[in-house]
Amino acid sequence: MDFKYEVIVIGGGHAGCEAAAAAANMGSKTLLITMDMNKIGQMSCNPAVGGIAKGQIVREIDALGGQMGIVTDKTAIQFRMLNKSKGPAMWSPRAQSDRAQFILKWREILENTANLDIWQDTVTSLDIKNNEIKGVKTAMGVNFSAKSVILTNGTFLNGLMHIGKVQLIGGRIAEPSSSGISEQLGEIGFKVERMKTGTPVRIDGKSVDFSLMEEQKGEDDFHKFSYLDYPAKTLKQLSCWICYTNEEVHNILRKGLPDSPLYNGQIKSIGPRYCPSIETKIVTFADKISHQLFLEPEGVNTQEYYLNGFSSSLPLDIQLNALKEVPAFRNIKIYRPGYAIEYDFFDPTQLKHTLETKLVKNLFFAGQINGTTGYEEAAGQGLIAGINAHINIHGGSEFILKRNEAYIGVLIDDLVTKGVDEPYRMFTSRAEYRILLRQDDADMRLTEKSNIIGLAKSNRLHLLEEKKNEISRIIDFTENYSLKPEYINSTLETLGTSPLKQRTRLKDLLTRPQININNIEEHISTFKTELDKIPNRKEEIIEAIEIKVKYDGYIKREEIIADKINRLENIRIKGKFDYDNILSLSTEAREKLKRINPETIAQASRIPGISPNDISILLVLLGR
């Protein structure tokens, strides 16, 4: 039998879920094919969403009308805003989730999404004719035709797991790998490579002495991931726990190094630099006598804990004996050891910014298949792939986010322009415009754009307009309301800031580091009256106002810089040059420009190995 769809998504992980939901919600008849419906949205590694820069991505996903923020809020068992001691450009939301509830919430959303079907099976080959995707074939022998296909295979393409010398074929523990697709795409010209990553031991909480650990509770305030107006933290809130390795632990680990696939060369694949295994840590940081371990609860109804910081591929006995040297783990029992996994990925420079492949029309890649690591990076790619798959079928302009518009834009531009030499993980340092890409204003940046293409619905637009109006109203008030010294000076002295010498606008007073809206509003009754008029999400709106007032100068300066760079984004060069014949360019520049084939001068300037002189030559030739 042959079943017809407009968009088919292969893989039910974080990228696949977002891609399928986006395409379906925009109106495409969509099919999600997954090996196991009971593992949809599975958190393969730690049971947490967000963190440094990753939390910003989740807020962007939500602002665009994606689902990850909603799923995380509904299943959160702890929430924290990281980096609050730093400026707001660095604030990053992070939540622990109940792993089982996370899967159930994703299934609930997907199974009740119009235009979306789910099929449990394994895709074994793609139907490609004249460099255009036509459909897929599954292990059950079912043919599905499609106008567009999105591959989000995660670690399942020829996945191979390692625990010491033990090797297990699979894409995740106790789950089979997938073969056939890598080989097929390699034969038609795709560059296929191998990547590796690891995951830690899972611990039985009944065997842990929590009295010997440092407790880390969550925060009980208004922060959450989604901009939608609903109560968060509805599940029981749980603590995380901190302890440390020691020299005895390290000594045992060193004895196992010859049998560590992540360290001894047994795995030849590319590995992560920023999330190294515990065996890599004790060698790279040999002078350190301890490393922090972070024990994360897996859910409200389980004793399973995830030991962050102890990713390993060491033999089972080495892992267990080393852990027993940590005082809190003297009587440790585990559910399963840590393991390493290697898998196929595709060089992401083979993609357009839409995440459509350059070699096959209407074939998209998203997630770890592109060399990234992390749920959030995968989900962001999945969302963009789903949007553009729908647009390719139904018409409209391609949906691409610029580097000054979203961390998702930075992520995708880095991938398709620079490629990867290790599993790509998002950091705030990768973004040139961190002040413009804050977690608090992702809705301001992206919701209107998404509403135009039909993904973010009218309820989101209404909430955004309400928020923008209230921010504008309160800021206008602070600009026009002045304070006399005799009225406010005693309060200012109490708050540890210098008194006024003349009438001063409230806005100027709020720029002082010692002053914030919460500690000054009770002393200015007119101001408090204005704030009390905010109808909904008062705390969120007040925080946004404060950031805009205090950092106004920095924000405007970065906007000016971004505007200048964006002029180069508008100078299109794709198809205008035969790079082989521009002999004034360096050999390296000619080769890389030919391979990447950048869309614009700005993208060309970001290709590693392209010098300012090379860009000047291209600009001169354009002038001619």
mmCIF file of N, CA and C in Angstrom, residues 466-547:
data_model
loop_
_atom_site.group_PDB
_atom_site.id
_atom_site.type_symbol
_atom_site.label_atom_id
_atom_site.label_comp_id
_atom_site.label_asym_id
_atom_site.label_seq_id
_atom_site.Cartn_x
_atom_site.Cartn_y
_atom_site.Cartn_z
ATOM 1 N N GLU A 466 -0.503 42.994 24.515
ATOM 2 C CA GLU A 466 -0.800 43.451 25.872
ATOM 3 C C GLU A 466 0.488 43.767 26.617
ATOM 4 N N LYS A 467 1.460 42.910 26.506
ATOM 5 C CA LYS A 467 2.749 43.120 27.175
ATOM 6 C C LYS A 467 3.454 44.359 26.641
ATOM 7 N N LYS A 468 3.490 44.507 25.320
ATOM 8 C CA LYS A 468 4.164 45.667 24.713
ATOM 9 C C LYS A 468 3.488 46.970 25.129
ATOM 10 N N ASN A 469 2.166 46.964 25.157
ATOM 11 C CA ASN A 469 1.432 48.176 25.540
ATOM 12 C C ASN A 469 1.719 48.566 26.990
ATOM 13 N N GLU A 470 1.749 47.581 27.868
ATOM 14 C CA GLU A 470 1.993 47.871 29.288
ATOM 15 C C GLU A 470 3.440 48.362 29.509
ATOM 16 N N ILE A 471 4.386 47.746 28.819
ATOM 17 C CA ILE A 471 5.778 48.197 28.935
ATOM 18 C C ILE A 471 5.909 49.635 28.457
ATOM 19 N N SER A 472 5.305 49.928 27.321
ATOM 20 C CA SER A 472 5.372 51.279 26.766
ATOM 21 C C SER A 472 4.707 52.290 27.696
ATOM 22 N N ARG A 473 3.563 51.900 28.263
ATOM 23 C CA ARG A 473 2.830 52.818 29.155
ATOM 24 C C ARG A 473 3.649 53.144 30.400
ATOM 25 N N ILE A 474 4.248 52.136 31.018
ATOM 26 C CA ILE A 474 5.006 52.373 32.246
ATOM 27 C C ILE A 474 6.294 53.139 31.965
ATOM 28 N N ILE A 475 6.964 52.829 30.872
ATOM 29 C CA ILE A 475 8.201 53.557 30.550
ATOM 30 C C ILE A 475 7.883 55.018 30.251
ATOM 31 N N ASP A 476 6.787 55.263 29.543
ATOM 32 C CA ASP A 476 6.369 56.655 29.302
ATOM 33 C C ASP A 476 6.146 57.386 30.622
ATOM 34 N N PHE A 477 5.538 56.694 31.570
ATOM 35 C CA PHE A 477 5.305 57.305 32.881
ATOM 36 C C PHE A 477 6.632 57.669 33.544
ATOM 37 N N THR A 478 7.601 56.768 33.519
ATOM 38 C CA THR A 478 8.889 57.040 34.188
ATOM 39 C C THR A 478 9.651 58.180 33.513
ATOM 40 N N GLU A 479 9.407 58.358 32.215
ATOM 41 C CA GLU A 479 10.091 59.453 31.500
ATOM 42 C C GLU A 479 9.472 60.807 31.824
ATOM 43 N N ASN A 480 8.200 60.813 32.180
ATOM 44 C CA ASN A 480 7.495 62.081 32.393
ATOM 45 C C ASN A 480 7.246 62.414 33.867
ATOM 46 N N TYR A 481 7.591 61.477 34.747
ATOM 47 C CA TYR A 481 7.361 61.713 36.179
ATOM 48 C C TYR A 481 8.677 62.054 36.851
ATOM 49 N N SER A 482 8.765 63.242 37.458
ATOM 50 C CA SER A 482 9.993 63.637 38.152
ATOM 51 C C SER A 482 9.767 63.701 39.642
ATOM 52 N N LEU A 483 10.879 63.547 40.354
ATOM 53 C CA LEU A 483 10.855 63.515 41.817
ATOM 54 C C LEU A 483 11.655 64.667 42.391
ATOM 55 N N LYS A 484 11.096 65.298 43.433
ATOM 56 C CA LYS A 484 11.813 66.355 44.118
ATOM 57 C C LYS A 484 12.752 65.748 45.161
ATOM 58 N N PRO A 485 13.920 66.352 45.377
ATOM 59 C CA PRO A 485 14.892 65.799 46.343
ATOM 60 C C PRO A 485 14.289 65.602 47.734
ATOM 61 N N GLU A 486 13.532 66.604 48.212
ATOM 62 C CA GLU A 486 13.023 66.531 49.577
ATOM 63 C C GLU A 486 11.993 65.409 49.753
ATOM 64 N N TYR A 487 11.444 64.954 48.640
ATOM 65 C CA TYR A 487 10.410 63.916 48.699
ATOM 66 C C TYR A 487 11.019 62.516 48.774
ATOM 67 N N ILE A 488 12.189 62.320 48.173
ATOM 68 C CA ILE A 488 12.710 60.967 47.993
ATOM 69 C C ILE A 488 14.071 60.728 48.627
ATOM 70 N N ASN A 489 14.789 61.777 49.048
ATOM 71 C CA ASN A 489 16.185 61.595 49.481
ATOM 72 C C ASN A 489 16.352 60.665 50.677
ATOM 73 N N SER A 490 15.448 60.730 51.629
ATOM 74 C CA SER A 490 15.592 59.856 52.792
ATOM 75 C C SER A 490 15.498 58.386 52.380
ATOM 76 N N THR A 491 14.620 58.115 51.425
ATOM 77 C CA THR A 491 14.499 56.742 50.908
ATOM 78 C C THR A 491 15.769 56.324 50.174
ATOM 79 N N LEU A 492 16.319 57.231 49.378
ATOM 80 C CA LEU A 492 17.537 56.911 48.628
ATOM 81 C C LEU A 492 18.698 56.589 49.565
ATOM 82 N N GLU A 493 18.811 57.333 50.649
ATOM 83 C CA GLU A 493 19.883 57.079 51.616
ATOM 84 C C GLU A 493 19.699 55.709 52.266
ATOM 85 N N THR A 494 18.450 55.353 52.542
ATOM 86 C CA THR A 494 18.170 54.028 53.109
ATOM 87 C C THR A 494 18.577 52.918 52.151
ATOM 88 N N LEU A 495 18.411 53.165 50.844
ATOM 89 C CA LEU A 495 18.739 52.161 49.836
ATOM 90 C C LEU A 495 20.219 52.186 49.445
ATOM 91 N N GLY A 496 21.003 53.064 50.087
ATOM 92 C CA GLY A 496 22.445 53.076 49.862
ATOM 93 C C GLY A 496 22.884 53.766 48.602
ATOM 94 N N THR A 497 22.094 54.743 48.131
ATOM 95 C CA THR A 497 22.484 55.483 46.942
ATOM 96 C C THR A 497 22.449 56.977 47.246
ATOM 97 N N SER A 498 23.193 57.766 46.488
ATOM 98 C CA SER A 498 23.369 59.187 46.790
ATOM 99 C C SER A 498 22.067 59.962 46.621
ATOM 100 N N PRO A 499 21.858 60.997 47.448
ATOM 101 C CA PRO A 499 20.628 61.799 47.356
ATOM 102 C C PRO A 499 20.615 62.673 46.108
ATOM 103 N N LEU A 500 19.401 63.130 45.755
ATOM 104 C CA LEU A 500 19.250 64.015 44.603
ATOM 105 C C LEU A 500 19.581 65.455 45.000
ATOM 106 N N LYS A 501 20.071 66.220 44.020
ATOM 107 C CA LYS A 501 20.345 67.634 44.238
ATOM 108 C C LYS A 501 19.339 68.512 43.509
ATOM 109 N N GLN A 502 18.583 67.880 42.587
ATOM 110 C CA GLN A 502 17.564 68.614 41.839
ATOM 111 C C GLN A 502 16.499 67.625 41.369
ATOM 112 N N ARG A 503 15.427 68.181 40.833
ATOM 113 C CA ARG A 503 14.356 67.300 40.318
ATOM 114 C C ARG A 503 14.939 66.337 39.294
ATOM 115 N N THR A 504 14.533 65.055 39.395
ATOM 116 C CA THR A 504 15.095 64.018 38.524
ATOM 117 C C THR A 504 13.982 63.110 38.022
ATOM 118 N N ARG A 505 14.083 62.755 36.741
ATOM 119 C CA ARG A 505 13.085 61.833 36.176
ATOM 120 C C ARG A 505 13.189 60.473 36.862
ATOM 121 N N LEU A 506 12.044 59.834 37.041
ATOM 122 C CA LEU A 506 12.018 58.510 37.640
ATOM 123 C C LEU A 506 12.832 57.523 36.809
ATOM 124 N N LYS A 507 12.796 57.678 35.478
ATOM 125 C CA LYS A 507 13.552 56.783 34.614
ATOM 126 C C LYS A 507 15.044 56.865 34.907
ATOM 127 N N ASP A 508 15.545 58.066 35.118
ATOM 128 C CA ASP A 508 16.971 58.228 35.418
ATOM 129 C C ASP A 508 17.314 57.622 36.773
ATOM 130 N N LEU A 509 16.393 57.728 37.710
ATOM 131 C CA LEU A 509 16.624 57.139 39.029
ATOM 132 C C LEU A 509 16.700 55.611 38.938
ATOM 133 N N LEU A 510 15.868 55.030 38.073
ATOM 134 C CA LEU A 510 15.838 53.576 37.937
ATOM 135 C C LEU A 510 17.097 53.014 37.283
ATOM 136 N N THR A 511 17.896 53.853 36.654
ATOM 137 C CA THR A 511 19.139 53.358 36.050
ATOM 138 C C THR A 511 20.217 53.093 37.101
ATOM 139 N N ARG A 512 20.019 53.585 38.317
ATOM 140 C CA ARG A 512 21.007 53.352 39.368
ATOM 141 C C ARG A 512 21.006 51.872 39.772
ATOM 142 N N PRO A 513 22.187 51.286 39.983
ATOM 143 C CA PRO A 513 22.255 49.859 40.329
ATOM 144 C C PRO A 513 21.582 49.505 41.652
ATOM 145 N N GLN A 514 21.534 50.465 42.594
ATOM 146 C CA GLN A 514 20.929 50.173 43.903
ATOM 147 C C GLN A 514 19.404 50.236 43.866
ATOM 148 N N ILE A 515 18.865 50.808 42.789
ATOM 149 C CA ILE A 515 17.421 51.040 42.702
ATOM 150 C C ILE A 515 16.791 50.051 41.732
ATOM 151 N N ASN A 516 15.684 49.453 42.153
ATOM 152 C CA ASN A 516 14.875 48.680 41.216
ATOM 153 C C ASN A 516 13.406 48.977 41.488
ATOM 154 N N ILE A 517 12.562 48.542 40.597
ATOM 155 C CA ILE A 517 11.147 48.875 40.704
ATOM 156 C C ILE A 517 10.549 48.349 42.006
ATOM 157 N N ASN A 518 10.942 47.147 42.389
ATOM 158 C CA ASN A 518 10.356 46.541 43.583
ATOM 159 C C ASN A 518 10.716 47.278 44.871
ATOM 160 N N ASN A 519 11.943 47.839 44.950
ATOM 161 C CA ASN A 519 12.305 48.496 46.207
ATOM 162 C C ASN A 519 11.983 49.988 46.224
ATOM 163 N N ILE A 520 11.478 50.513 45.090
ATOM 164 C CA ILE A 520 11.165 51.945 45.077
ATOM 165 C C ILE A 520 9.667 52.220 44.942
ATOM 166 N N GLU A 521 8.909 51.258 44.414
ATOM 167 C CA GLU A 521 7.505 51.550 44.116
ATOM 168 C C GLU A 521 6.688 51.867 45.373
ATOM 169 N N GLU A 522 7.012 51.222 46.512
ATOM 170 C CA GLU A 522 6.254 51.473 47.744
ATOM 171 C C GLU A 522 6.439 52.890 48.253
ATOM 172 N N HIS A 523 7.497 53.548 47.807
ATOM 173 C CA HIS A 523 7.793 54.909 48.270
ATOM 174 C C HIS A 523 7.291 55.983 47.307
ATOM 175 N N ILE A 524 6.702 55.550 46.178
ATOM 176 C CA ILE A 524 6.162 56.508 45.205
ATOM 177 C C ILE A 524 4.754 56.035 44.865
ATOM 178 N N SER A 525 3.781 56.557 45.568
ATOM 179 C CA SER A 525 2.408 56.045 45.476
ATOM 180 C C SER A 525 1.841 56.137 44.059
ATOM 181 N N THR A 526 2.149 57.218 43.343
ATOM 182 C CA THR A 526 1.626 57.374 41.984
ATOM 183 C C THR A 526 2.184 56.295 41.065
ATOM 184 N N PHE A 527 3.464 55.979 41.260
ATOM 185 C CA PHE A 527 4.102 54.944 40.464
ATOM 186 C C PHE A 527 3.476 53.581 40.770
ATOM 187 N N LYS A 528 3.264 53.318 42.047
ATOM 188 C CA LYS A 528 2.657 52.039 42.438
ATOM 189 C C LYS A 528 1.263 51.899 41.847
ATOM 190 N N THR A 529 0.512 52.983 41.801
ATOM 191 C CA THR A 529 -0.829 52.955 41.221
ATOM 192 C C THR A 529 -0.769 52.563 39.748
ATOM 193 N N GLU A 530 0.208 53.118 39.029
ATOM 194 C CA GLU A 530 0.361 52.780 37.609
ATOM 195 C C GLU A 530 0.728 51.306 37.420
ATOM 196 N N LEU A 531 1.614 50.815 38.267
ATOM 197 C CA LEU A 531 2.021 49.404 38.164
ATOM 198 C C LEU A 531 0.862 48.466 38.485
ATOM 199 N N ASP A 532 0.027 48.853 39.424
ATOM 200 C CA ASP A 532 -1.110 48.007 39.812
ATOM 201 C C ASP A 532 -2.161 47.902 38.709
ATOM 202 N N LYS A 533 -2.074 48.767 37.715
ATOM 203 C CA LYS A 533 -3.014 48.711 36.592
ATOM 204 C C LYS A 533 -2.659 47.615 35.589
ATOM 205 N N ILE A 534 -1.448 47.053 35.720
ATOM 206 C CA ILE A 534 -1.050 45.975 34.800
ATOM 207 C C ILE A 534 -2.001 44.799 35.023
ATOM 208 N N PRO A 535 -2.743 44.385 33.997
ATOM 209 C CA PRO A 535 -3.817 43.396 34.215
ATOM 210 C C PRO A 535 -3.346 41.962 34.414
ATOM 211 N N ASN A 536 -2.280 41.563 33.702
ATOM 212 C CA ASN A 536 -1.819 40.168 33.750
ATOM 213 C C ASN A 536 -0.292 40.121 33.734
ATOM 214 N N ARG A 537 0.264 39.050 34.260
ATOM 215 C CA ARG A 537 1.712 38.778 34.214
ATOM 216 C C ARG A 537 2.525 39.983 34.705
ATOM 217 N N LYS A 538 2.093 40.540 35.822
ATOM 218 C CA LYS A 538 2.701 41.768 36.325
ATOM 219 C C LYS A 538 4.204 41.613 36.564
ATOM 220 N N GLU A 539 4.614 40.517 37.204
ATOM 221 C CA GLU A 539 6.034 40.352 37.535
ATOM 222 C C GLU A 539 6.886 40.251 36.278
ATOM 223 N N GLU A 540 6.394 39.518 35.288
ATOM 224 C CA GLU A 540 7.124 39.368 34.029
ATOM 225 C C GLU A 540 7.286 40.722 33.340
ATOM 226 N N ILE A 541 6.229 41.509 33.328
ATOM 227 C CA ILE A 541 6.258 42.809 32.648
ATOM 228 C C ILE A 541 7.156 43.789 33.393
ATOM 229 N N ILE A 542 7.111 43.770 34.725
ATOM 230 C CA ILE A 542 7.978 44.660 35.500
ATOM 231 C C ILE A 542 9.448 44.316 35.245
ATOM 232 N N GLU A 543 9.772 43.044 35.179
ATOM 233 C CA GLU A 543 11.154 42.648 34.898
ATOM 234 C C GLU A 543 11.583 43.159 33.524
ATOM 235 N N ALA A 544 10.703 43.040 32.538
ATOM 236 C CA ALA A 544 11.020 43.514 31.188
ATOM 237 C C ALA A 544 11.233 45.023 31.168
ATOM 238 N N ILE A 545 10.406 45.744 31.903
ATOM 239 C CA ILE A 545 10.546 47.200 31.984
ATOM 240 C C ILE A 545 11.894 47.569 32.590
ATOM 241 N N GLU A 546 12.226 46.913 33.680
ATOM 242 C CA GLU A 546 13.477 47.212 34.372
ATOM 243 C C GLU A 546 14.682 47.006 33.466
ATOM 244 N N ILE A 547 14.680 45.906 32.736
ATOM 245 C CA ILE A 547 15.802 45.614 31.834
ATOM 246 C C ILE A 547 15.891 46.667 30.741
#
